[in-house]
mmCIF file of C-alpha atoms in Angstrom:
data_model
loop_
_atom_site.group_PDB
_atom_site.id
_atom_site.type_symbol
_atom_site.label_atom_id
_atom_site.label_comp_id
_atom_site.label_asym_id
_atom_site.label_seq_id
_atom_site.Cartn_x
_atom_site.Cartn_y
_atom_site.Cartn_z
ATOM 1 C CA MET A 26 139.055 51.995 -17.414
ATOM 2 C CA LYS A 27 138.447 50.267 -20.655
ATOM 3 C CA ALA A 28 141.612 49.283 -22.489
ATOM 4 C CA ASP A 29 140.309 48.996 -26.110
ATOM 5 C CA GLN A 30 138.995 52.556 -26.681
ATOM 6 C CA PRO A 31 141.498 54.701 -28.357
ATOM 7 C CA GLY A 32 141.488 58.346 -27.156
ATOM 8 C CA LEU A 33 139.599 57.422 -24.057
ATOM 9 C CA GLY A 34 141.367 54.210 -22.563
ATOM 10 C CA PHE A 35 143.676 52.204 -24.556
ATOM 11 C CA ARG A 36 146.430 49.850 -23.588
ATOM 12 C CA LYS A 37 149.613 50.106 -25.514
ATOM 13 C CA ASP A 38 153.073 48.635 -24.705
ATOM 14 C CA GLY A 39 151.408 47.658 -21.395
ATOM 15 C CA ILE A 40 150.363 51.251 -20.482
ATOM 16 C CA LEU A 41 146.931 52.739 -20.363
ATOM 17 C CA ARG A 42 146.510 56.064 -22.090
ATOM 18 C CA GLY A 43 143.592 58.381 -22.966
ATOM 19 C CA PHE A 44 141.330 61.141 -21.832
ATOM 20 C CA GLU A 45 139.618 59.091 -19.247
ATOM 21 C CA VAL A 46 142.894 57.742 -17.834
ATOM 22 C CA ASP A 47 143.949 61.376 -17.400
ATOM 23 C CA VAL A 48 140.669 62.462 -15.925
ATOM 24 C CA GLY A 49 140.702 59.578 -13.550
ATOM 25 C CA THR A 50 144.170 60.353 -12.426
ATOM 26 C CA TYR A 51 143.225 64.053 -11.914
ATOM 27 C CA ILE A 52 140.227 63.056 -9.763
ATOM 28 C CA ALA A 53 142.005 60.454 -7.776
ATOM 29 C CA ARG A 54 144.853 63.010 -6.932
ATOM 30 C CA HIS A 55 142.166 65.484 -5.675
ATOM 31 C CA LEU A 56 140.658 62.804 -3.539
ATOM 32 C CA GLY A 57 144.052 62.488 -1.965
ATOM 33 C CA ALA A 58 145.178 59.261 -3.475
ATOM 34 C CA SER A 59 149.070 58.824 -3.428
ATOM 35 C CA ARG A 60 148.920 56.117 -5.863
ATOM 36 C CA VAL A 61 146.532 55.288 -8.631
ATOM 37 C CA THR A 62 146.060 51.714 -9.852
ATOM 38 C CA PHE A 63 144.082 50.916 -13.128
ATOM 39 C CA GLN A 64 142.025 47.890 -13.649
ATOM 40 C CA GLU A 65 140.291 46.985 -17.052
ATOM 41 C CA VAL A 66 136.546 46.851 -17.221
ATOM 42 C CA ARG A 67 133.985 46.090 -19.864
ATOM 43 C CA SER A 68 130.652 47.589 -20.511
ATOM 44 C CA ASP A 69 129.100 44.368 -19.135
ATOM 45 C CA ASN A 70 130.985 44.109 -15.978
ATOM 46 C CA ARG A 71 131.433 47.599 -14.596
ATOM 47 C CA GLU A 72 128.824 47.269 -11.795
ATOM 48 C CA GLN A 73 130.097 43.926 -10.827
ATOM 49 C CA LYS A 74 133.616 45.185 -10.575
ATOM 50 C CA LEU A 75 132.475 48.104 -8.342
ATOM 51 C CA ASN A 76 130.220 45.953 -6.040
ATOM 52 C CA ASP A 77 132.831 43.341 -5.757
ATOM 53 C CA HIS A 78 135.338 46.047 -4.502
ATOM 54 C CA VAL A 79 137.792 45.240 -7.415
ATOM 55 C CA VAL A 80 137.701 49.054 -8.276
ATOM 56 C CA ASP A 81 136.590 52.125 -6.454
ATOM 57 C CA LEU A 82 135.844 54.366 -9.415
ATOM 58 C CA VAL A 83 134.775 53.574 -12.945
ATOM 59 C CA LEU A 84 135.552 55.962 -15.914
ATOM 60 C CA ALA A 85 134.826 53.927 -19.008
ATOM 61 C CA SER A 86 132.353 55.797 -21.236
ATOM 62 C CA TYR A 87 129.826 55.002 -18.500
ATOM 63 C CA SER A 88 126.568 56.776 -19.575
ATOM 64 C CA ILE A 89 124.428 57.794 -16.644
ATOM 65 C CA THR A 90 120.973 56.149 -16.963
ATOM 66 C CA PRO A 91 118.102 55.593 -14.416
ATOM 67 C CA ASP A 92 118.678 51.773 -14.667
ATOM 68 C CA ARG A 93 122.307 52.002 -13.918
ATOM 69 C CA ALA A 94 121.782 54.610 -11.162
ATOM 70 C CA ARG A 95 119.758 51.997 -9.277
ATOM 71 C CA LEU A 96 122.803 49.803 -9.086
ATOM 72 C CA VAL A 97 125.612 52.323 -8.525
ATOM 73 C CA SER A 98 126.141 56.044 -7.634
ATOM 74 C CA PHE A 99 127.358 58.526 -10.220
ATOM 75 C CA GLY A 100 129.495 61.513 -9.872
ATOM 76 C CA GLY A 101 129.607 64.083 -12.677
ATOM 77 C CA PRO A 102 129.062 63.732 -15.548
ATOM 78 C CA TYR A 103 132.690 64.811 -16.333
ATOM 79 C CA TYR A 104 131.723 65.091 -19.960
ATOM 80 C CA VAL A 105 128.421 65.203 -22.046
ATOM 81 C CA ALA A 106 129.101 63.414 -25.326
ATOM 82 C CA HIS A 107 126.718 63.305 -28.237
ATOM 83 C CA GLN A 108 125.634 60.201 -29.808
ATOM 84 C CA ASP A 109 126.496 59.870 -33.495
ATOM 85 C CA VAL A 110 127.114 57.367 -36.227
ATOM 86 C CA MET A 111 130.274 55.927 -37.765
ATOM 87 C CA VAL A 112 130.206 54.397 -41.291
ATOM 88 C CA ARG A 113 132.795 53.316 -43.884
ATOM 89 C CA ARG A 114 134.171 56.144 -45.865
ATOM 90 C CA GLY A 115 132.538 55.043 -49.095
ATOM 91 C CA GLN A 116 129.076 54.726 -47.575
ATOM 92 C CA THR A 117 126.995 57.676 -48.749
ATOM 93 C CA ARG A 118 123.465 56.499 -48.280
ATOM 94 C CA ILE A 119 123.582 56.780 -44.534
ATOM 95 C CA LYS A 120 123.493 60.601 -43.722
ATOM 96 C CA GLY A 121 121.748 60.422 -40.308
ATOM 97 C CA VAL A 122 120.413 58.057 -37.665
ATOM 98 C CA ARG A 123 117.084 57.635 -39.558
ATOM 99 C CA ASP A 124 118.906 56.139 -42.401
ATOM 100 C CA LEU A 125 119.782 53.177 -40.123
ATOM 101 C CA ALA A 126 116.421 51.685 -40.698
ATOM 102 C CA GLY A 127 116.878 48.205 -42.044
ATOM 103 C CA ARG A 128 120.599 48.479 -41.746
ATOM 104 C CA LYS A 129 123.087 46.321 -39.784
ATOM 105 C CA MET A 130 124.228 48.184 -36.621
ATOM 106 C CA CYS A 131 126.625 46.579 -34.156
ATOM 107 C CA GLU A 132 125.339 46.347 -30.476
ATOM 108 C CA ALA A 133 128.177 46.459 -28.053
ATOM 109 C CA SER A 134 127.745 44.104 -25.100
ATOM 110 C CA GLY A 135 126.503 46.043 -22.080
ATOM 111 C CA SER A 136 126.073 49.283 -23.939
ATOM 112 C CA VAL A 137 122.735 51.282 -24.038
ATOM 113 C CA SER A 138 123.587 53.210 -27.312
ATOM 114 C CA THR A 139 121.697 50.957 -29.646
ATOM 115 C CA GLU A 140 118.731 50.881 -27.327
ATOM 116 C CA ARG A 141 118.476 54.668 -27.855
ATOM 117 C CA VAL A 142 118.207 54.069 -31.533
ATOM 118 C CA VAL A 143 115.926 51.077 -31.753
ATOM 119 C CA THR A 144 113.715 51.623 -28.779
ATOM 120 C CA GLY A 145 114.174 55.437 -28.063
ATOM 121 C CA LEU A 146 113.768 56.657 -31.668
ATOM 122 C CA SER A 147 111.817 53.608 -33.015
ATOM 123 C CA ILE A 148 114.242 53.035 -35.824
ATOM 124 C CA PRO A 149 114.260 49.384 -36.905
ATOM 125 C CA ALA A 150 117.891 48.710 -37.345
ATOM 126 C CA GLN A 151 119.122 45.112 -37.575
ATOM 127 C CA LEU A 152 121.281 44.645 -34.409
ATOM 128 C CA VAL A 153 124.516 42.531 -34.835
ATOM 129 C CA PRO A 154 126.043 41.598 -31.407
ATOM 130 C CA GLY A 155 129.669 42.711 -30.736
ATOM 131 C CA ALA A 156 131.887 42.029 -27.629
ATOM 132 C CA SER A 157 133.067 45.686 -27.247
ATOM 133 C CA TYR A 158 133.244 48.861 -29.507
ATOM 134 C CA SER A 159 136.630 47.896 -30.792
ATOM 135 C CA ASP A 160 135.006 44.521 -31.938
ATOM 136 C CA CYS A 161 132.133 46.655 -33.512
ATOM 137 C CA VAL A 162 134.657 48.849 -35.424
ATOM 138 C CA ALA A 163 136.348 45.721 -36.657
ATOM 139 C CA LYS A 164 133.076 44.367 -38.014
ATOM 140 C CA LEU A 165 132.414 47.686 -39.666
ATOM 141 C CA ARG A 166 135.737 47.490 -41.367
ATOM 142 C CA ARG A 167 135.023 43.965 -42.543
ATOM 143 C CA GLY A 168 131.494 44.972 -43.835
ATOM 144 C CA THR A 169 129.730 42.690 -41.260
ATOM 145 C CA VAL A 170 127.727 45.708 -40.199
ATOM 146 C CA ASP A 171 126.922 49.068 -41.734
ATOM 147 C CA ALA A 172 127.251 51.376 -38.852
ATOM 148 C CA VAL A 173 128.381 51.818 -35.297
ATOM 149 C CA SER A 174 126.441 54.358 -33.092
ATOM 150 C CA THR A 175 127.519 55.676 -29.740
ATOM 151 C CA GLY A 176 129.135 58.779 -28.047
ATOM 152 C CA ASP A 177 131.167 60.832 -30.346
ATOM 153 C CA LEU A 178 134.139 60.726 -28.030
ATOM 154 C CA VAL A 179 134.219 56.962 -28.454
ATOM 155 C CA LEU A 180 133.818 57.210 -32.130
ATOM 156 C CA ALA A 181 136.514 59.940 -32.430
ATOM 157 C CA GLY A 182 139.127 57.593 -31.024
ATOM 158 C CA PHE A 183 138.512 55.070 -33.749
ATOM 159 C CA ALA A 184 138.526 57.603 -36.535
ATOM 160 C CA ALA A 185 140.692 56.509 -39.427
ATOM 161 C CA PRO A 186 140.999 57.239 -43.288
ATOM 162 C CA ASP A 187 138.632 54.424 -44.094
ATOM 163 C CA LEU A 188 135.948 55.478 -41.475
ATOM 164 C CA ARG A 189 134.028 58.597 -41.014
ATOM 165 C CA ILE A 190 131.669 60.110 -38.393
ATOM 166 C CA LEU A 191 128.532 61.571 -39.733
ATOM 167 C CA ASN A 192 128.713 64.698 -37.460
ATOM 168 C CA ALA A 193 125.011 64.516 -37.075
ATOM 169 C CA PRO A 194 124.489 63.983 -33.390
ATOM 170 C CA PHE A 195 121.007 63.130 -32.109
ATOM 171 C CA THR A 196 121.201 62.890 -28.328
ATOM 172 C CA ASP A 197 123.332 63.239 -25.270
ATOM 173 C CA GLU A 198 125.458 60.783 -23.349
ATOM 174 C CA GLN A 199 126.407 61.954 -19.852
ATOM 175 C CA TYR A 200 129.712 60.197 -18.957
ATOM 176 C CA GLY A 201 129.663 59.654 -15.149
ATOM 177 C CA VAL A 202 132.148 58.417 -12.655
ATOM 178 C CA GLY A 203 130.731 55.121 -11.347
ATOM 179 C CA MET A 204 131.039 54.362 -7.552
ATOM 180 C CA ARG A 205 129.453 52.012 -5.090
ATOM 181 C CA LYS A 206 125.900 52.668 -4.430
ATOM 182 C CA GLY A 207 125.201 55.174 -1.604
ATOM 183 C CA ASP A 208 128.658 56.816 -1.554
ATOM 184 C CA ILE A 209 127.292 60.311 -1.283
ATOM 185 C CA GLU A 210 130.376 61.794 0.231
ATOM 186 C CA GLY A 211 132.580 60.339 -2.400
ATOM 187 C CA CYS A 212 130.175 61.549 -5.180
ATOM 188 C CA GLU A 213 130.407 65.179 -3.759
ATOM 189 C CA ARG A 214 134.230 65.047 -3.616
ATOM 190 C CA VAL A 215 134.334 63.749 -7.223
ATOM 191 C CA ASN A 216 132.012 66.592 -8.357
ATOM 192 C CA ARG A 217 134.327 69.133 -6.658
ATOM 193 C CA ALA A 218 137.336 67.726 -8.416
ATOM 194 C CA ILE A 219 135.469 67.706 -11.806
ATOM 195 C CA THR A 220 134.474 71.505 -11.237
ATOM 196 C CA THR A 221 138.219 72.278 -10.525
ATOM 197 C CA MET A 222 139.386 70.388 -13.417
ATOM 198 C CA TYR A 223 137.151 72.523 -15.803
ATOM 199 C CA GLN A 224 137.860 75.901 -13.962
ATOM 200 C CA ASP A 225 141.657 75.510 -14.051
ATOM 201 C CA GLY A 226 141.669 74.702 -17.806
ATOM 202 C CA THR A 227 142.742 71.051 -17.351
ATOM 203 C CA ALA A 228 139.621 69.582 -18.891
ATOM 204 C CA GLY A 229 139.838 71.665 -22.008
ATOM 205 C CA ARG A 230 143.525 70.887 -22.492
ATOM 206 C CA LEU A 231 142.874 67.165 -22.235
ATOM 207 C CA LEU A 232 139.904 67.358 -24.636
ATOM 208 C CA ARG A 233 142.074 69.144 -27.175
ATOM 209 C CA LYS A 234 144.997 66.779 -26.569
ATOM 210 C CA TRP A 235 143.032 63.554 -27.338
ATOM 211 C CA PHE A 236 140.217 64.795 -29.605
ATOM 212 C CA GLY A 237 141.216 68.050 -31.090
ATOM 213 C CA HIS A 238 142.118 66.474 -34.404
ATOM 214 C CA SER A 239 138.834 64.635 -34.775
ATOM 215 C CA GLY A 240 136.604 67.422 -36.066
ATOM 216 C CA ILE A 241 133.855 66.928 -33.529
ATOM 217 C CA GLN A 242 132.616 69.906 -31.504
ATOM 218 C CA LEU A 243 134.268 69.810 -28.045
ATOM 219 C CA VAL A 244 132.495 71.445 -24.977
ATOM 220 C CA GLU A 245 134.975 72.941 -22.477
ATOM 221 C CA SER A 246 132.413 74.255 -19.943
ATOM 222 C CA VAL A 247 131.578 72.529 -16.657
ATOM 223 C CA PRO A 248 128.909 69.965 -17.313
ATOM 224 C CA GLN A 249 125.541 70.160 -15.320
ATOM 225 C CA PHE A 250 125.905 67.664 -12.524
ATOM 226 C CA GLU A 251 123.212 65.117 -11.836
ATOM 227 C CA GLY A 252 123.434 65.560 -8.223
ATOM 228 C CA CYS A 253 124.466 63.151 -5.403
ATOM 229 C CA THR A 254 121.577 60.952 -4.092
ATOM 230 C CA GLU A 255 120.905 57.714 -2.447
#
């Protein structure tokens, strides 16, 4: 889990809380785990933590991409987020992703979200490195950057009176459960657990619990799985 993303995974008073913490616990219980131990990861060390056997599953706003799928296996996705943009409340000139051209946008270490903007959409934003999305949001508040762009669930967790989400999504981010490469049986079991989580109403309840106040559109139907392959 990440420990610095409010709403998804955030450590407070020594305890991790958030949507991904609850989803991870649900999946682990359905896999038969009698005890769940949480370890903190960052965007730039998730593969290493898995391959070093420090963790068995990663739920950390871990977008499924072809490059990452060559390194790890993915269950799910357990949610399809939509990439959006967050700006300071008084910023009115940025109305959509195209308005990021020439603007300073924070690039969280290990994340692929800025690549989708600069490379995927050919928008020439000025990238400013950040250690994590919590660091990026801090830079946004200080005025060091003009915008932060990533999945709407991540942005929703940081929502505050001085910040706003444009609510102008422009792509999808499939959040998957990372596991060691080639664990097909584990992937299939994870997918069955995710299906049950949506069918029994747990997923919808957790989404409303953590993000119902944010104003973003939440999807409570079972996501289309990528499939478990070598």
